Amino acid sequence: MNKISEVLLNRRTIRKYSEEAVGDDILNELLTMACRASTTGNMQVYSIIITRDDAMKRELSPLHFNQKMVTEAKVVLTFCADFNRFNKWCLLRKADPGYDNFLSFITASIDALLVAQTFCIAAEAKGLGICYLGTTTYMANKIIDVLKLPKGVVPVTTITLGWTLEKPEQVDRLPLEAVIHYKTYSDYSIDRIEMIYRDKEERSDSLQFVKENSKESLAQVFTDVRYKKADNVYFSNVLLQVLKDQGFMNQ
Ligand SMILES: Cc1cc2nc3c(=O)[nH]c(=O)nc-3n(C[C@H](O)[C@H](O)[C@H](O)COP(=O)(O)O)c2cc1C
C-alpha cells in the first residue's frame, strides 16, 4: 500500500488528545495543503477560524454540547461558508455580487467542507487526530456571536485537532455495493436493505447500543435517541433563521 491508501484505509476519528503542542509551523503547513483543495470558480468562499485560547474554547464548549474534545484538543477549527470577503472585493471593483441567496450558501458550504476534509486527510497523514463536530450547524446562531462572524458568513463544521492519545477500533462501513450505483440509481428492495444492514445490526456494539437504549432495533436508536425528528425540526428552523440573518435568503 502506498502512503495515501494507508492513511485513508486505516483512519478513525480521534477524541482523546495528548498534552503535546500542535505548533504553528505544522498547523500552517496543514492549512496551506488544505487550501489547495478544489474550490468553486477558484473563489475560495470560505474562512477558517482557529481557536487555541482556553477561554475561547470554554466559551465554545457548551455550544458543542460540552463535548470534551473542544476543551481538550490543542486546536479547534471552525470552517465557515463565507461570501463576505468576496462580496467586499466585488463591490470595491464596481462588480455587483448576486450571492445573497440559498444557492450561494450551498456553494460556499461545499467549498468550506472540501477544505475541511482536505485538512483532515493532511492532519491524519501527519499522525494527528481529528474529530468533526456536527453541533456546529445546530448552534450556528450562538457560534456566530462568539466568533463574531459578520453577514455573509455561516459556520458549517468544526474540527478538533491534537496528537492522538488513543487508537480506537475502526468502526464499520456499509459494503461498497450498498452505496454505489452503476449508470442510473437502482432503488433498494426490501431484500437488499435486509442484506446491506445485516452485518451492521449483528455487530456486538450495535446489539449493546439497542439494549442500552431499550429499543427494538438499531434504526430506532437513530430515530428515537440520536437524531430525533423534534430536534431536527427545531435546529432546522434555527439554521434557516441563521441563513436569513446572515443574508443568504434574500432572493
Ligand atoms: C459532519 C460530521 C459531524 C460529526 N459530528 C460529531 C460529533 O459531534 N461528535 C463526535 O464525537 N463525532 C462526530 N463525528 C464523527 C463521526 O461520529 C464519525 O466520523 C463516524 O462515527 C465514523 O467513525 P470514523 O470517523 O472513526 O470512521 C462527525 C462526523 C461528521 C462527518
PDB file of C-alpha atoms and ligand atoms in Angstrom:
ATOM      1  CA  MET A   1       0.000   0.000   0.000  1.00  0.00           C
ATOM      2  CA  ASN A   2       1.273   3.472  -0.677  1.00  0.00           C
ATOM      3  CA  LYS A   3       1.068   6.165   1.985  1.00  0.00           C
ATOM      4  CA  ILE A   4      -2.240   7.747   0.931  1.00  0.00           C
ATOM      5  CA  SER A   5      -4.104   4.422   0.849  1.00  0.00           C
ATOM      6  CA  GLU A   6      -2.582   3.516   4.217  1.00  0.00           C
ATOM      7  CA  VAL A   7      -3.784   6.787   5.711  1.00  0.00           C
ATOM      8  CA  LEU A   8      -7.279   6.570   4.229  1.00  0.00           C
ATOM      9  CA  LEU A   9      -7.891   2.885   4.914  1.00  0.00           C
ATOM     10  CA  ASN A  10      -6.612   2.960   8.492  1.00  0.00           C
ATOM     11  CA  ARG A  11      -8.039   6.244   9.707  1.00  0.00           C
ATOM     12  CA  ARG A  12     -10.509   6.616  12.542  1.00  0.00           C
ATOM     13  CA  THR A  13     -11.923   9.589  14.416  1.00  0.00           C
ATOM     14  CA  ILE A  14      -9.819  10.530  17.443  1.00  0.00           C
ATOM     15  CA  ARG A  15     -11.500  12.041  20.501  1.00  0.00           C
ATOM     16  CA  LYS A  16      -8.634  11.876  23.042  1.00  0.00           C
ATOM     17  CA  TYR A  17      -5.585  14.073  22.591  1.00  0.00           C
ATOM     18  CA  SER A  18      -2.198  14.327  24.305  1.00  0.00           C
ATOM     19  CA  GLU A  19      -0.859  17.433  26.027  1.00  0.00           C
ATOM     20  CA  GLU A  20       1.786  17.826  23.307  1.00  0.00           C
ATOM     21  CA  ALA A  21       1.587  21.164  21.489  1.00  0.00           C
ATOM     22  CA  VAL A  22       0.482  21.422  17.873  1.00  0.00           C
ATOM     23  CA  GLY A  23       2.940  24.062  16.682  1.00  0.00           C
ATOM     24  CA  ASP A  24       2.178  26.965  14.362  1.00  0.00           C
ATOM     25  CA  ASP A  25       4.541  25.522  11.752  1.00  0.00           C
ATOM     26  CA  ILE A  26       2.688  22.237  11.362  1.00  0.00           C
ATOM     27  CA  LEU A  27      -0.702  23.952  11.596  1.00  0.00           C
ATOM     28  CA  ASN A  28       0.257  26.383   8.830  1.00  0.00           C
ATOM     29  CA  GLU A  29       1.583  23.531   6.708  1.00  0.00           C
ATOM     30  CA  LEU A  30      -1.727  21.679   7.086  1.00  0.00           C
ATOM     31  CA  LEU A  31      -3.731  24.818   6.309  1.00  0.00           C
ATOM     32  CA  THR A  32      -1.616  25.502   3.212  1.00  0.00           C
ATOM     33  CA  MET A  33      -2.265  21.955   1.970  1.00  0.00           C
ATOM     34  CA  ALA A  34      -5.984  22.211   2.796  1.00  0.00           C
ATOM     35  CA  CYS A  35      -6.340  25.458   0.855  1.00  0.00           C
ATOM     36  CA  ARG A  36      -5.114  23.613  -2.260  1.00  0.00           C
ATOM     37  CA  ALA A  37      -8.477  21.783  -2.281  1.00  0.00           C
ATOM     38  CA  SER A  38     -10.750  22.368  -5.254  1.00  0.00           C
ATOM     39  CA  THR A  39     -12.903  25.449  -4.814  1.00  0.00           C
ATOM     40  CA  THR A  40     -15.842  26.756  -6.821  1.00  0.00           C
ATOM     41  CA  GLY A  41     -14.562  29.039  -9.615  1.00  0.00           C
ATOM     42  CA  ASN A  42     -11.374  29.461  -7.562  1.00  0.00           C
ATOM     43  CA  MET A  43     -13.341  31.922  -5.415  1.00  0.00           C
ATOM     44  CA  GLN A  44     -12.372  30.307  -2.073  1.00  0.00           C
ATOM     45  CA  VAL A  45     -15.657  31.290  -0.478  1.00  0.00           C
ATOM     46  CA  TYR A  46     -14.725  30.017   2.982  1.00  0.00           C
ATOM     47  CA  SER A  47     -12.947  31.140   6.133  1.00  0.00           C
ATOM     48  CA  ILE A  48     -11.357  29.084   8.905  1.00  0.00           C
ATOM     49  CA  ILE A  49     -11.393  30.359  12.485  1.00  0.00           C
ATOM     50  CA  ILE A  50      -8.572  28.938  14.627  1.00  0.00           C
ATOM     51  CA  THR A  51      -9.194  28.662  18.363  1.00  0.00           C
ATOM     52  CA  ARG A  52      -6.216  27.920  20.592  1.00  0.00           C
ATOM     53  CA  ASP A  53      -7.112  30.075  23.567  1.00  0.00           C
ATOM     54  CA  ASP A  54      -8.501  28.161  26.585  1.00  0.00           C
ATOM     55  CA  ALA A  55     -11.009  30.870  27.483  1.00  0.00           C
ATOM     56  CA  MET A  56     -12.428  30.833  23.940  1.00  0.00           C
ATOM     57  CA  LYS A  57     -12.600  27.038  23.982  1.00  0.00           C
ATOM     58  CA  ARG A  58     -14.560  27.245  27.237  1.00  0.00           C
ATOM     59  CA  GLU A  59     -16.967  29.689  25.552  1.00  0.00           C
ATOM     60  CA  LEU A  60     -17.392  27.370  22.573  1.00  0.00           C
ATOM     61  CA  SER A  61     -17.718  24.205  24.661  1.00  0.00           C
ATOM     62  CA  PRO A  62     -21.436  24.494  25.623  1.00  0.00           C
ATOM     63  CA  LEU A  63     -22.241  25.354  22.000  1.00  0.00           C
ATOM     64  CA  HIS A  64     -20.854  21.922  21.130  1.00  0.00           C
ATOM     65  CA  PHE A  65     -22.979  20.303  23.855  1.00  0.00           C
ATOM     66  CA  ASN A  66     -19.924  20.168  26.150  1.00  0.00           C
ATOM     67  CA  GLN A  67     -18.216  17.517  24.060  1.00  0.00           C
ATOM     68  CA  LYS A  68     -14.880  17.233  25.865  1.00  0.00           C
ATOM     69  CA  MET A  69     -12.800  17.395  22.668  1.00  0.00           C
ATOM     70  CA  VAL A  70     -13.419  21.157  22.463  1.00  0.00           C
ATOM     71  CA  THR A  71     -11.515  21.943  25.646  1.00  0.00           C
ATOM     72  CA  GLU A  72      -9.084  19.012  25.459  1.00  0.00           C
ATOM     73  CA  ALA A  73      -7.899  19.412  21.855  1.00  0.00           C
ATOM     74  CA  LYS A  74      -4.972  21.750  21.275  1.00  0.00           C
ATOM     75  CA  VAL A  75      -6.704  23.401  18.324  1.00  0.00           C
ATOM     76  CA  VAL A  76     -10.346  23.892  17.393  1.00  0.00           C
ATOM     77  CA  LEU A  77     -11.024  24.921  13.785  1.00  0.00           C
ATOM     78  CA  THR A  78     -14.385  26.325  12.713  1.00  0.00           C
ATOM     79  CA  PHE A  79     -14.907  26.131   8.948  1.00  0.00           C
ATOM     80  CA  CYS A  80     -17.300  28.754   7.610  1.00  0.00           C
ATOM     81  CA  ALA A  81     -19.134  29.327   4.364  1.00  0.00           C
ATOM     82  CA  ASP A  82     -18.007  32.894   3.600  1.00  0.00           C
ATOM     83  CA  PHE A  83     -19.171  35.238   0.844  1.00  0.00           C
ATOM     84  CA  ASN A  84     -18.378  38.335   2.936  1.00  0.00           C
ATOM     85  CA  ARG A  85     -14.800  38.747   1.685  1.00  0.00           C
ATOM     86  CA  PHE A  86     -15.696  38.034  -1.971  1.00  0.00           C
ATOM     87  CA  ASN A  87     -18.697  40.416  -1.869  1.00  0.00           C
ATOM     88  CA  LYS A  88     -16.485  43.199  -0.497  1.00  0.00           C
ATOM     89  CA  TRP A  89     -13.972  42.676  -3.287  1.00  0.00           C
ATOM     90  CA  CYS A  90     -16.740  42.758  -5.908  1.00  0.00           C
ATOM     91  CA  LEU A  91     -18.196  45.997  -4.507  1.00  0.00           C
ATOM     92  CA  LEU A  92     -14.766  47.620  -4.413  1.00  0.00           C
ATOM     93  CA  ARG A  93     -14.298  46.780  -8.093  1.00  0.00           C
ATOM     94  CA  LYS A  94     -17.734  48.020  -9.242  1.00  0.00           C
ATOM     95  CA  ALA A  95     -18.962  44.424  -9.675  1.00  0.00           C
ATOM     96  CA  ASP A  96     -22.494  43.656  -8.466  1.00  0.00           C
ATOM     97  CA  PRO A  97     -22.436  40.492  -6.283  1.00  0.00           C
ATOM     98  CA  GLY A  98     -25.521  38.288  -6.627  1.00  0.00           C
ATOM     99  CA  TYR A  99     -24.638  35.989  -3.743  1.00  0.00           C
ATOM    100  CA  ASP A 100     -27.354  36.729  -1.176  1.00  0.00           C
ATOM    101  CA  ASN A 101     -29.248  33.503  -1.933  1.00  0.00           C
ATOM    102  CA  PHE A 102     -29.524  29.879  -0.877  1.00  0.00           C
ATOM    103  CA  LEU A 103     -27.528  28.555  -3.841  1.00  0.00           C
ATOM    104  CA  SER A 104     -24.600  30.733  -2.800  1.00  0.00           C
ATOM    105  CA  PHE A 105     -24.819  29.372   0.742  1.00  0.00           C
ATOM    106  CA  ILE A 106     -24.606  25.818  -0.633  1.00  0.00           C
ATOM    107  CA  THR A 107     -21.724  26.816  -2.914  1.00  0.00           C
ATOM    108  CA  ALA A 108     -19.784  28.318  -0.011  1.00  0.00           C
ATOM    109  CA  SER A 109     -20.650  25.346   2.235  1.00  0.00           C
ATOM    110  CA  ILE A 110     -19.298  22.905  -0.346  1.00  0.00           C
ATOM    111  CA  ASP A 111     -16.085  24.964  -0.528  1.00  0.00           C
ATOM    112  CA  ALA A 112     -15.806  25.018   3.270  1.00  0.00           C
ATOM    113  CA  LEU A 113     -16.385  21.258   3.586  1.00  0.00           C
ATOM    114  CA  LEU A 114     -13.865  20.436   0.863  1.00  0.00           C
ATOM    115  CA  VAL A 115     -11.188  22.483   2.607  1.00  0.00           C
ATOM    116  CA  ALA A 116     -12.146  20.908   5.950  1.00  0.00           C
ATOM    117  CA  GLN A 117     -11.912  17.347   4.672  1.00  0.00           C
ATOM    118  CA  THR A 118      -8.623  18.043   2.886  1.00  0.00           C
ATOM    119  CA  PHE A 119      -7.306  19.472   6.162  1.00  0.00           C
ATOM    120  CA  CYS A 120      -8.367  16.275   7.950  1.00  0.00           C
ATOM    121  CA  ILE A 121      -6.588  13.987   5.496  1.00  0.00           C
ATOM    122  CA  ALA A 122      -3.434  16.112   5.705  1.00  0.00           C
ATOM    123  CA  ALA A 123      -3.596  16.058   9.524  1.00  0.00           C
ATOM    124  CA  GLU A 124      -4.156  12.293   9.667  1.00  0.00           C
ATOM    125  CA  ALA A 125      -1.247  11.750   7.259  1.00  0.00           C
ATOM    126  CA  LYS A 126       0.973  13.617   9.754  1.00  0.00           C
ATOM    127  CA  GLY A 127      -0.201  11.347  12.594  1.00  0.00           C
ATOM    128  CA  LEU A 128      -2.539  13.895  14.148  1.00  0.00           C
ATOM    129  CA  GLY A 129      -6.068  13.015  15.222  1.00  0.00           C
ATOM    130  CA  ILE A 130      -9.236  14.857  14.261  1.00  0.00           C
ATOM    131  CA  CYS A 131     -12.904  14.840  15.181  1.00  0.00           C
ATOM    132  CA  TYR A 132     -15.681  16.635  13.301  1.00  0.00           C
ATOM    133  CA  LEU A 133     -18.349  18.327  15.417  1.00  0.00           C
ATOM    134  CA  GLY A 134     -21.820  18.258  13.877  1.00  0.00           C
ATOM    135  CA  THR A 135     -23.035  20.535  16.637  1.00  0.00           C
ATOM    136  CA  THR A 136     -21.798  23.499  14.566  1.00  0.00           C
ATOM    137  CA  THR A 137     -24.898  23.583  12.375  1.00  0.00           C
ATOM    138  CA  TYR A 138     -27.191  23.058  15.393  1.00  0.00           C
ATOM    139  CA  MET A 139     -25.779  26.020  17.268  1.00  0.00           C
ATOM    140  CA  ALA A 140     -24.657  28.200  14.366  1.00  0.00           C
ATOM    141  CA  ASN A 141     -26.525  31.235  15.757  1.00  0.00           C
ATOM    142  CA  LYS A 142     -24.554  31.199  19.032  1.00  0.00           C
ATOM    143  CA  ILE A 143     -21.238  30.307  17.369  1.00  0.00           C
ATOM    144  CA  ILE A 144     -21.731  33.356  15.130  1.00  0.00           C
ATOM    145  CA  ASP A 145     -21.919  35.537  18.257  1.00  0.00           C
ATOM    146  CA  VAL A 146     -18.872  34.036  19.983  1.00  0.00           C
ATOM    147  CA  LEU A 147     -16.672  34.112  16.859  1.00  0.00           C
ATOM    148  CA  LYS A 148     -18.074  37.497  15.766  1.00  0.00           C
ATOM    149  CA  LEU A 149     -18.970  36.301  12.269  1.00  0.00           C
ATOM    150  CA  PRO A 150     -20.327  39.097  10.057  1.00  0.00           C
ATOM    151  CA  LYS A 151     -23.158  38.876   7.489  1.00  0.00           C
ATOM    152  CA  GLY A 152     -22.290  36.539   4.639  1.00  0.00           C
ATOM    153  CA  VAL A 153     -20.514  34.108   6.980  1.00  0.00           C
ATOM    154  CA  VAL A 154     -22.057  30.902   8.428  1.00  0.00           C
ATOM    155  CA  PRO A 155     -20.146  28.196  10.362  1.00  0.00           C
ATOM    156  CA  VAL A 156     -20.718  24.814   8.734  1.00  0.00           C
ATOM    157  CA  THR A 157     -18.421  22.455  10.577  1.00  0.00           C
ATOM    158  CA  THR A 158     -15.836  22.287  13.334  1.00  0.00           C
ATOM    159  CA  ILE A 159     -12.794  20.067  13.695  1.00  0.00           C
ATOM    160  CA  THR A 160     -10.880  19.360  16.882  1.00  0.00           C
ATOM    161  CA  LEU A 161      -7.191  18.620  16.355  1.00  0.00           C
ATOM    162  CA  GLY A 162      -4.444  17.150  18.503  1.00  0.00           C
ATOM    163  CA  TRP A 163      -1.806  14.456  18.800  1.00  0.00           C
ATOM    164  CA  THR A 164      -3.598  11.178  19.319  1.00  0.00           C
ATOM    165  CA  LEU A 165      -3.843   9.584  22.745  1.00  0.00           C
ATOM    166  CA  GLU A 166      -5.914   6.577  21.713  1.00  0.00           C
ATOM    167  CA  LYS A 167      -6.301   4.023  18.952  1.00  0.00           C
ATOM    168  CA  PRO A 168      -9.966   3.084  18.993  1.00  0.00           C
ATOM    169  CA  GLU A 169     -11.266   0.169  16.942  1.00  0.00           C
ATOM    170  CA  GLN A 170     -12.227   1.201  13.443  1.00  0.00           C
ATOM    171  CA  VAL A 171     -15.983   1.404  13.122  1.00  0.00           C
ATOM    172  CA  ASP A 172     -17.857  -0.419  10.381  1.00  0.00           C
ATOM    173  CA  ARG A 173     -18.869   0.810   6.950  1.00  0.00           C
ATOM    174  CA  LEU A 174     -21.614  -0.477   4.688  1.00  0.00           C
ATOM    175  CA  PRO A 175     -20.332  -2.720   1.879  1.00  0.00           C
ATOM    176  CA  LEU A 176     -19.294  -0.797  -1.218  1.00  0.00           C
ATOM    177  CA  GLU A 177     -22.161  -2.214  -3.280  1.00  0.00           C
ATOM    178  CA  ALA A 178     -24.592  -0.607  -0.820  1.00  0.00           C
ATOM    179  CA  VAL A 179     -23.620   2.898  -1.850  1.00  0.00           C
ATOM    180  CA  ILE A 180     -22.519   2.527  -5.474  1.00  0.00           C
ATOM    181  CA  HIS A 181     -24.939   2.653  -8.411  1.00  0.00           C
ATOM    182  CA  TYR A 182     -23.961   1.994 -11.994  1.00  0.00           C
ATOM    183  CA  LYS A 183     -25.418   4.004 -14.854  1.00  0.00           C
ATOM    184  CA  THR A 184     -28.600   5.024 -13.009  1.00  0.00           C
ATOM    185  CA  TYR A 185     -29.824   4.789  -9.415  1.00  0.00           C
ATOM    186  CA  SER A 186     -31.021   1.289  -8.601  1.00  0.00           C
ATOM    187  CA  ASP A 187     -33.558   1.635  -5.822  1.00  0.00           C
ATOM    188  CA  TYR A 188     -33.386  -0.666  -2.813  1.00  0.00           C
ATOM    189  CA  SER A 189     -35.705  -3.656  -2.476  1.00  0.00           C
ATOM    190  CA  ILE A 190     -36.606  -4.875   0.999  1.00  0.00           C
ATOM    191  CA  ASP A 191     -34.299  -7.871   0.485  1.00  0.00           C
ATOM    192  CA  ARG A 192     -31.395  -5.590  -0.424  1.00  0.00           C
ATOM    193  CA  ILE A 193     -31.992  -3.365   2.626  1.00  0.00           C
ATOM    194  CA  GLU A 194     -32.012  -6.517   4.792  1.00  0.00           C
ATOM    195  CA  MET A 195     -28.747  -7.641   3.254  1.00  0.00           C
ATOM    196  CA  ILE A 196     -26.997  -4.262   3.366  1.00  0.00           C
ATOM    197  CA  TYR A 197     -27.721  -3.572   7.047  1.00  0.00           C
ATOM    198  CA  ARG A 198     -27.451  -7.149   8.379  1.00  0.00           C
ATOM    199  CA  ASP A 199     -23.760  -7.041   9.360  1.00  0.00           C
ATOM    200  CA  LYS A 200     -24.138  -3.648  10.989  1.00  0.00           C
ATOM    201  CA  GLU A 201     -27.143  -4.829  13.020  1.00  0.00           C
ATOM    202  CA  GLU A 202     -25.440  -8.031  14.123  1.00  0.00           C
ATOM    203  CA  ARG A 203     -22.277  -6.350  15.454  1.00  0.00           C
ATOM    204  CA  SER A 204     -21.921  -6.725  19.216  1.00  0.00           C
ATOM    205  CA  ASP A 205     -21.581  -2.946  19.705  1.00  0.00           C
ATOM    206  CA  SER A 206     -24.838  -2.411  17.790  1.00  0.00           C
ATOM    207  CA  LEU A 207     -26.659  -5.033  19.868  1.00  0.00           C
ATOM    208  CA  GLN A 208     -25.299  -3.380  23.022  1.00  0.00           C
ATOM    209  CA  PHE A 209     -26.481   0.039  21.780  1.00  0.00           C
ATOM    210  CA  VAL A 210     -30.006  -1.311  21.198  1.00  0.00           C
ATOM    211  CA  LYS A 211     -30.085  -2.948  24.644  1.00  0.00           C
ATOM    212  CA  GLU A 212     -28.718   0.102  26.496  1.00  0.00           C
ATOM    213  CA  ASN A 213     -31.355   2.312  24.935  1.00  0.00           C
ATOM    214  CA  SER A 214     -34.165  -0.215  25.468  1.00  0.00           C
ATOM    215  CA  LYS A 215     -35.049  -0.150  21.776  1.00  0.00           C
ATOM    216  CA  GLU A 216     -36.239  -2.851  19.391  1.00  0.00           C
ATOM    217  CA  SER A 217     -33.793  -2.108  16.589  1.00  0.00           C
ATOM    218  CA  LEU A 218     -30.641  -0.186  15.725  1.00  0.00           C
ATOM    219  CA  ALA A 219     -32.663   2.039  13.402  1.00  0.00           C
ATOM    220  CA  GLN A 220     -34.765   3.087  16.412  1.00  0.00           C
ATOM    221  CA  VAL A 221     -31.607   4.189  18.216  1.00  0.00           C
ATOM    222  CA  PHE A 222     -31.098   6.659  15.361  1.00  0.00           C
ATOM    223  CA  THR A 223     -34.710   7.818  15.044  1.00  0.00           C
ATOM    224  CA  ASP A 224     -35.676   7.874  18.743  1.00  0.00           C
ATOM    225  CA  VAL A 225     -32.409   8.669  20.522  1.00  0.00           C
ATOM    226  CA  ARG A 226     -29.574  10.064  18.413  1.00  0.00           C
ATOM    227  CA  TYR A 227     -31.235  12.071  15.631  1.00  0.00           C
ATOM    228  CA  LYS A 228     -34.843  12.686  16.680  1.00  0.00           C
ATOM    229  CA  LYS A 229     -37.435  14.345  14.476  1.00  0.00           C
ATOM    230  CA  ALA A 230     -38.286  17.007  17.075  1.00  0.00           C
ATOM    231  CA  ASP A 231     -34.604  18.026  17.384  1.00  0.00           C
ATOM    232  CA  ASN A 232     -34.149  18.020  13.623  1.00  0.00           C
ATOM    233  CA  VAL A 233     -37.176  20.260  13.114  1.00  0.00           C
ATOM    234  CA  TYR A 234     -36.126  22.633  15.906  1.00  0.00           C
ATOM    235  CA  PHE A 235     -32.491  23.006  14.759  1.00  0.00           C
ATOM    236  CA  SER A 236     -33.577  23.178  11.145  1.00  0.00           C
ATOM    237  CA  ASN A 237     -35.664  26.258  11.964  1.00  0.00           C
ATOM    238  CA  VAL A 238     -32.750  27.787  13.898  1.00  0.00           C
ATOM    239  CA  LEU A 239     -30.469  27.253  10.897  1.00  0.00           C
ATOM    240  CA  LEU A 240     -32.987  28.692   8.444  1.00  0.00           C
ATOM    241  CA  GLN A 241     -33.181  31.816  10.607  1.00  0.00           C
ATOM    242  CA  VAL A 242     -29.353  31.992  10.631  1.00  0.00           C
ATOM    243  CA  LEU A 243     -29.318  31.873   6.824  1.00  0.00           C
ATOM    244  CA  LYS A 244     -31.844  34.721   6.744  1.00  0.00           C
ATOM    245  CA  ASP A 245     -29.921  36.775   9.314  1.00  0.00           C
ATOM    246  CA  GLN A 246     -26.597  36.225   7.550  1.00  0.00           C
ATOM    247  CA  GLY A 247     -28.061  37.383   4.231  1.00  0.00           C
ATOM    248  CA  PHE A 248     -28.365  34.160   2.264  1.00  0.00           C
ATOM    249  CA  MET A 249     -32.173  34.100   1.763  1.00  0.00           C
ATOM    250  CA  ASN A 250     -32.752  37.433   0.073  1.00  0.00           C
ATOM    251  CA  GLN A 251     -33.989  36.162  -3.292  1.00  0.00           C
TER     252      GLN A 251
HETATM  253  C1  LIG B   1     -20.334  16.144   9.723  1.00  0.00           C
HETATM  254  C2  LIG B   1     -19.886  15.264  10.855  1.00  0.00           C
HETATM  255  C3  LIG B   1     -20.259  15.578  12.155  1.00  0.00           C
HETATM  256  C4  LIG B   1     -19.777  14.807  13.220  1.00  0.00           C
HETATM  257  N1  LIG B   1     -20.098  15.183  14.493  1.00  0.00           N
HETATM  258  C5  LIG B   1     -19.558  14.526  15.532  1.00  0.00           C
HETATM  259  C6  LIG B   1     -19.774  14.995  16.855  1.00  0.00           C
HETATM  260  O1  LIG B   1     -20.455  15.997  17.082  1.00  0.00           O
HETATM  261  N2  LIG B   1     -19.199  14.311  17.868  1.00  0.00           N
HETATM  262  C7  LIG B   1     -18.416  13.201  17.649  1.00  0.00           C
HETATM  263  O2  LIG B   1     -17.908  12.637  18.625  1.00  0.00           O
HETATM  264  N3  LIG B   1     -18.181  12.735  16.404  1.00  0.00           N
HETATM  265  C8  LIG B   1     -18.727  13.384  15.341  1.00  0.00           C
HETATM  266  N4  LIG B   1     -18.474  12.958  14.051  1.00  0.00           N
HETATM  267  C9  LIG B   1     -17.611  11.788  13.818  1.00  0.00           C
HETATM  268  C10 LIG B   1     -18.458  10.573  13.398  1.00  0.00           C
HETATM  269  O3  LIG B   1     -19.162  10.107  14.509  1.00  0.00           O
HETATM  270  C11 LIG B   1     -17.520   9.513  12.824  1.00  0.00           C
HETATM  271  O4  LIG B   1     -16.881  10.007  11.666  1.00  0.00           O
HETATM  272  C12 LIG B   1     -18.305   8.242  12.467  1.00  0.00           C
HETATM  273  O5  LIG B   1     -18.830   7.641  13.615  1.00  0.00           O
HETATM  274  C13 LIG B   1     -17.407   7.235  11.750  1.00  0.00           C
HETATM  275  O6  LIG B   1     -16.280   6.976  12.569  1.00  0.00           O
HETATM  276  P1  LIG B   1     -14.804   7.103  11.975  1.00  0.00           P
HETATM  277  O7  LIG B   1     -14.596   8.527  11.549  1.00  0.00           O
HETATM  278  O8  LIG B   1     -13.893   6.725  13.137  1.00  0.00           O
HETATM  279  O9  LIG B   1     -14.705   6.147  10.831  1.00  0.00           O
HETATM  280  C14 LIG B   1     -18.962  13.685  12.974  1.00  0.00           C
HETATM  281  C15 LIG B   1     -18.618  13.359  11.642  1.00  0.00           C
HETATM  282  C16 LIG B   1     -19.063  14.140  10.612  1.00  0.00           C
HETATM  283  C17 LIG B   1     -18.647  13.798   9.205  1.00  0.00           C
END
